Amino acid sequence: MIELIPAIDLIDGKCVRLTKGDYGQKTVYSDNPADVAKQFEDLGFKRLHVVDLDGAKSKHIVNADVLKAITRTTRLTVDFGGGIKTHEDIEAAFDCGAAMVTVGSIAVTNRELFIEWLEKYGAERMILGADVRHGKISINGWKEDSQEALLPFLKYYIDHGVKNVLCTEISKDGTLQGPATGLYEKVMAAYPQLHLIASGGVSCKEDIESLNDAGIPAVVFGKAIYEGKINLKELWDSQNA
């Protein structure tokens, strides 16, 4: 059964969602992300994906205190990303209670550092962020596109021990237009050993069911929750039926 991972994106300490990564298309859903996280836990979720959008834009962690509040308020397994560029950033994330970190830009711009972290902290605590636009990896809060094509990028790090990958199709993110299932199927066909986390575009329970039917191991979703497109209790009950 597909692993269900609700998402909390942070700007100015608030729970928000963007559309296609555009900071100009921001909707604030809650002033208290820790309360939102507790609600997810109360519904039965075990995992939470937290993104520091301020950090991604600023190239260093900004919302560490919010992460700490979430991990102190809940027992959720939290993976945290956004702005992790240095040893200090990654240590701060773990010190604030993150069980795992999602790192994308550094894996493009400083391969040696990412591999150093992979070896130091272990593959189970590291998630490779692979945010894709026009087939290429995008970095720094989706503000820049690299020349890295997705599949070779993944292969390089799989060869170095990566097991967990979060893949976002940026053109789908926040649009509620359905996930890029074909893209994820292509990744899984090439690298069936991956724990692939699909992200972007989920609009309804049926989207999640289609990803499950396609054999995708996990899915992150956020806007569909906040916009009331998915009844979380019904979703959770259907997954545990």
Coordinates of C-alpha atoms in Angstrom, one line a residue:
M1 CA 0.0 0.0 0.0
I2 CA 1.3 3.4 -0.9
E3 CA 2.7 5.5 2.0
L4 CA 0.7 8.6 2.6
I5 CA 2.7 11.7 3.6
P6 CA 0.9 15.0 4.2
A7 CA 2.9 18.2 3.6
I8 CA 3.4 21.5 5.4
D9 CA 5.2 24.3 3.6
L10 CA 6.5 27.2 5.6
I11 CA 6.8 30.9 4.9
D12 CA 7.1 33.4 7.7
G13 CA 6.3 30.6 10.2
K14 CA 3.0 29.9 8.6
C15 CA 1.5 27.0 6.8
V16 CA 1.2 27.9 3.1
R17 CA 1.0 26.5 -0.4
L18 CA 2.4 27.9 -3.6
T19 CA 1.3 27.2 -7.2
K20 CA 4.1 25.8 -9.4
G21 CA 6.7 27.1 -6.9
D22 CA 5.7 30.7 -7.6
Y23 CA 6.2 32.7 -4.4
G24 CA 3.8 35.3 -5.9
Q25 CA 1.0 32.7 -5.8
K26 CA 0.9 32.0 -2.1
T27 CA -2.1 31.0 0.0
V28 CA -1.8 31.0 3.8
Y29 CA -3.8 28.1 5.4
S30 CA -2.7 28.3 9.1
D31 CA -0.7 30.5 11.4
N32 CA 0.1 27.5 13.5
P33 CA 1.8 24.7 11.6
A34 CA 2.3 22.6 14.8
D35 CA -1.5 22.5 15.3
V36 CA -1.9 21.3 11.7
A37 CA 0.7 18.6 12.3
K38 CA -1.1 17.5 15.4
Q39 CA -4.3 17.2 13.4
F40 CA -2.5 15.0 10.9
E41 CA -1.2 12.8 13.7
D42 CA -4.7 12.6 15.3
L43 CA -6.0 11.2 12.0
G44 CA -3.5 8.4 12.1
F45 CA -0.7 9.6 9.9
K46 CA 2.8 8.6 10.8
R47 CA 4.9 10.7 8.4
L48 CA 5.1 14.4 7.7
H49 CA 7.0 16.3 5.0
V50 CA 8.0 19.9 6.0
V51 CA 9.5 22.4 3.6
D52 CA 11.1 25.6 4.6
L53 CA 10.3 27.8 1.6
D54 CA 12.0 30.8 3.2
G55 CA 15.0 28.6 3.6
A56 CA 14.9 27.4 0.0
K57 CA 14.8 31.0 -1.2
S58 CA 17.4 32.3 1.3
K59 CA 19.8 29.3 0.9
H60 CA 19.9 28.6 4.6
I61 CA 17.4 27.2 7.1
V62 CA 15.0 29.9 8.4
N63 CA 12.1 28.1 10.1
A64 CA 14.0 25.9 12.5
D65 CA 11.9 27.0 15.4
V66 CA 8.7 25.9 13.6
L67 CA 10.3 22.5 12.9
K68 CA 11.2 22.2 16.6
A69 CA 7.6 23.1 17.6
I70 CA 6.2 20.4 15.2
T71 CA 8.5 17.6 16.5
R72 CA 7.9 18.6 20.1
T73 CA 4.1 18.7 19.6
T74 CA 3.8 15.4 17.7
R75 CA 5.4 12.0 17.4
L76 CA 5.3 12.1 13.6
T77 CA 8.4 11.0 11.6
V78 CA 9.3 14.4 10.0
D79 CA 11.4 14.8 7.0
F80 CA 12.6 18.4 6.5
G81 CA 13.9 20.2 3.5
G82 CA 14.5 23.7 2.2
G83 CA 17.7 25.7 2.7
I84 CA 20.0 22.8 3.7
K85 CA 23.3 24.0 2.2
T86 CA 25.9 23.6 5.0
H87 CA 26.9 21.3 7.8
E88 CA 25.3 23.8 10.2
D89 CA 22.0 23.6 8.3
I90 CA 21.8 19.8 8.4
E91 CA 22.9 19.6 12.0
A92 CA 20.2 22.2 12.9
A93 CA 17.5 20.2 11.1
F94 CA 18.4 17.0 13.0
D95 CA 18.8 18.9 16.3
C96 CA 15.3 20.3 15.9
G97 CA 13.9 16.8 15.6
A98 CA 13.9 15.9 11.9
A99 CA 14.2 12.2 11.4
M100 CA 15.2 12.7 7.8
V101 CA 16.3 15.6 5.6
T102 CA 15.5 16.2 2.0
V103 CA 18.4 17.7 0.1
G104 CA 18.2 18.7 -3.6
S105 CA 20.2 21.8 -4.6
I106 CA 23.4 20.7 -2.9
A107 CA 23.2 17.3 -4.7
V108 CA 23.5 19.3 -8.0
T109 CA 26.0 22.0 -7.0
N110 CA 28.2 20.1 -4.6
R111 CA 28.2 16.4 -5.1
E112 CA 31.1 15.7 -2.8
L113 CA 29.3 17.4 0.1
F114 CA 26.0 15.4 -0.5
I115 CA 28.0 12.2 -0.6
E116 CA 29.8 13.1 2.6
W117 CA 26.4 13.6 4.3
L118 CA 25.1 10.4 2.9
E119 CA 28.0 8.5 4.3
K120 CA 27.9 10.4 7.7
Y121 CA 24.2 10.2 8.4
G122 CA 23.2 7.1 6.4
A123 CA 20.9 6.5 3.5
E124 CA 17.9 6.0 5.7
R125 CA 18.1 9.6 7.0
M126 CA 18.8 11.2 3.6
I127 CA 16.2 11.9 0.9
L128 CA 17.4 13.0 -2.5
G129 CA 15.2 15.9 -3.7
A130 CA 14.7 15.7 -7.5
D131 CA 12.5 18.6 -8.5
V132 CA 11.9 18.4 -12.3
R133 CA 11.0 21.1 -14.8
H134 CA 11.2 20.3 -18.6
G135 CA 13.0 17.1 -17.8
K136 CA 15.9 18.9 -15.9
I137 CA 16.6 19.2 -12.2
S138 CA 15.6 22.6 -10.7
I139 CA 17.4 24.1 -7.7
N140 CA 17.3 26.9 -5.1
G141 CA 13.6 27.0 -4.4
W142 CA 12.9 26.2 -8.1
K143 CA 14.4 29.6 -9.0
E144 CA 17.1 28.0 -11.2
D145 CA 17.2 25.1 -13.7
S146 CA 20.3 23.0 -13.9
Q147 CA 21.5 20.9 -16.9
E148 CA 21.0 17.7 -14.9
A149 CA 18.6 15.3 -16.6
L150 CA 16.5 13.3 -14.1
L151 CA 17.4 9.6 -14.8
P152 CA 21.2 10.1 -15.0
F153 CA 21.1 12.3 -11.9
L154 CA 19.3 9.6 -10.0
K155 CA 21.6 6.8 -11.2
Y156 CA 24.7 8.7 -10.0
Y157 CA 23.4 8.9 -6.5
I158 CA 21.8 5.4 -6.4
D159 CA 25.3 4.1 -7.3
H160 CA 26.5 6.0 -4.2
G161 CA 23.8 4.4 -1.9
V162 CA 20.8 6.6 -2.2
K163 CA 17.6 4.8 -1.3
N164 CA 15.0 7.5 -0.9
V165 CA 14.0 10.0 -3.6
L166 CA 11.4 12.8 -3.5
C167 CA 10.4 13.7 -7.1
T168 CA 8.3 16.7 -7.8
E169 CA 7.1 17.6 -11.2
I170 CA 7.1 21.4 -10.8
S171 CA 4.5 22.1 -13.5
K172 CA 2.0 20.0 -11.5
D173 CA 2.8 21.3 -8.0
G174 CA -0.1 23.1 -6.4
T175 CA -2.3 22.9 -9.5
L176 CA -4.6 20.1 -8.4
Q177 CA -4.4 18.8 -12.0
G178 CA -3.3 15.3 -11.2
P179 CA 0.1 13.8 -10.6
A180 CA 2.8 13.1 -13.2
T181 CA 2.2 9.4 -12.9
G182 CA 3.9 8.6 -16.2
L183 CA 7.1 10.2 -15.0
Y184 CA 7.1 8.2 -11.8
E185 CA 6.4 5.0 -13.6
K186 CA 9.5 5.7 -15.8
V187 CA 11.6 6.2 -12.7
M188 CA 10.4 3.0 -11.1
A189 CA 10.9 1.1 -14.3
A190 CA 14.5 2.2 -14.4
Y191 CA 15.2 1.9 -10.7
P192 CA 12.7 -0.4 -9.0
Q193 CA 14.8 -0.6 -5.8
L194 CA 14.0 3.1 -5.0
H195 CA 11.7 4.3 -2.3
L196 CA 10.2 6.9 -4.6
I197 CA 8.0 9.6 -3.1
A198 CA 5.8 11.2 -5.7
S199 CA 4.9 14.9 -5.2
G200 CA 2.8 17.4 -7.1
G201 CA -0.6 17.7 -8.6
V202 CA -2.6 15.3 -6.3
S203 CA -6.2 16.5 -6.4
C204 CA -8.3 13.7 -5.0
K205 CA -8.4 10.3 -3.5
E206 CA -8.5 8.7 -6.9
D207 CA -5.2 10.3 -7.8
I208 CA -3.6 8.6 -4.9
E209 CA -5.2 5.3 -5.8
S210 CA -3.9 5.6 -9.3
L211 CA -0.3 6.1 -8.0
N212 CA -0.8 3.1 -5.7
D213 CA -2.0 1.0 -8.7
A214 CA 1.1 2.1 -10.6
G215 CA 3.3 0.7 -7.9
I216 CA 4.6 4.1 -6.6
P217 CA 5.8 3.5 -3.0
A218 CA 4.8 6.9 -1.4
V219 CA 3.1 10.2 -2.1
V220 CA 3.4 13.7 -0.6
F221 CA 0.3 15.9 -0.9
G222 CA -0.8 19.2 0.6
K223 CA -3.0 21.6 -1.3
A224 CA -5.7 19.0 -1.9
I225 CA -6.0 18.7 1.9
Y226 CA -6.1 22.4 2.6
E227 CA -8.6 23.0 -0.2
G228 CA -10.9 20.3 1.1
K229 CA -10.5 18.1 -2.0
I230 CA -9.5 15.1 0.0
N231 CA -11.4 13.9 3.2
L232 CA -8.4 12.6 5.2
K233 CA -10.5 10.3 7.4
E234 CA -12.1 8.7 4.3
L235 CA -8.7 8.4 2.7
W236 CA -7.1 6.9 5.8
D237 CA -10.0 4.5 6.3
S238 CA -9.8 3.4 2.6
Q239 CA -6.0 2.7 3.0
N240 CA -6.7 0.6 6.1
A241 CA -9.7 -1.3 4.9

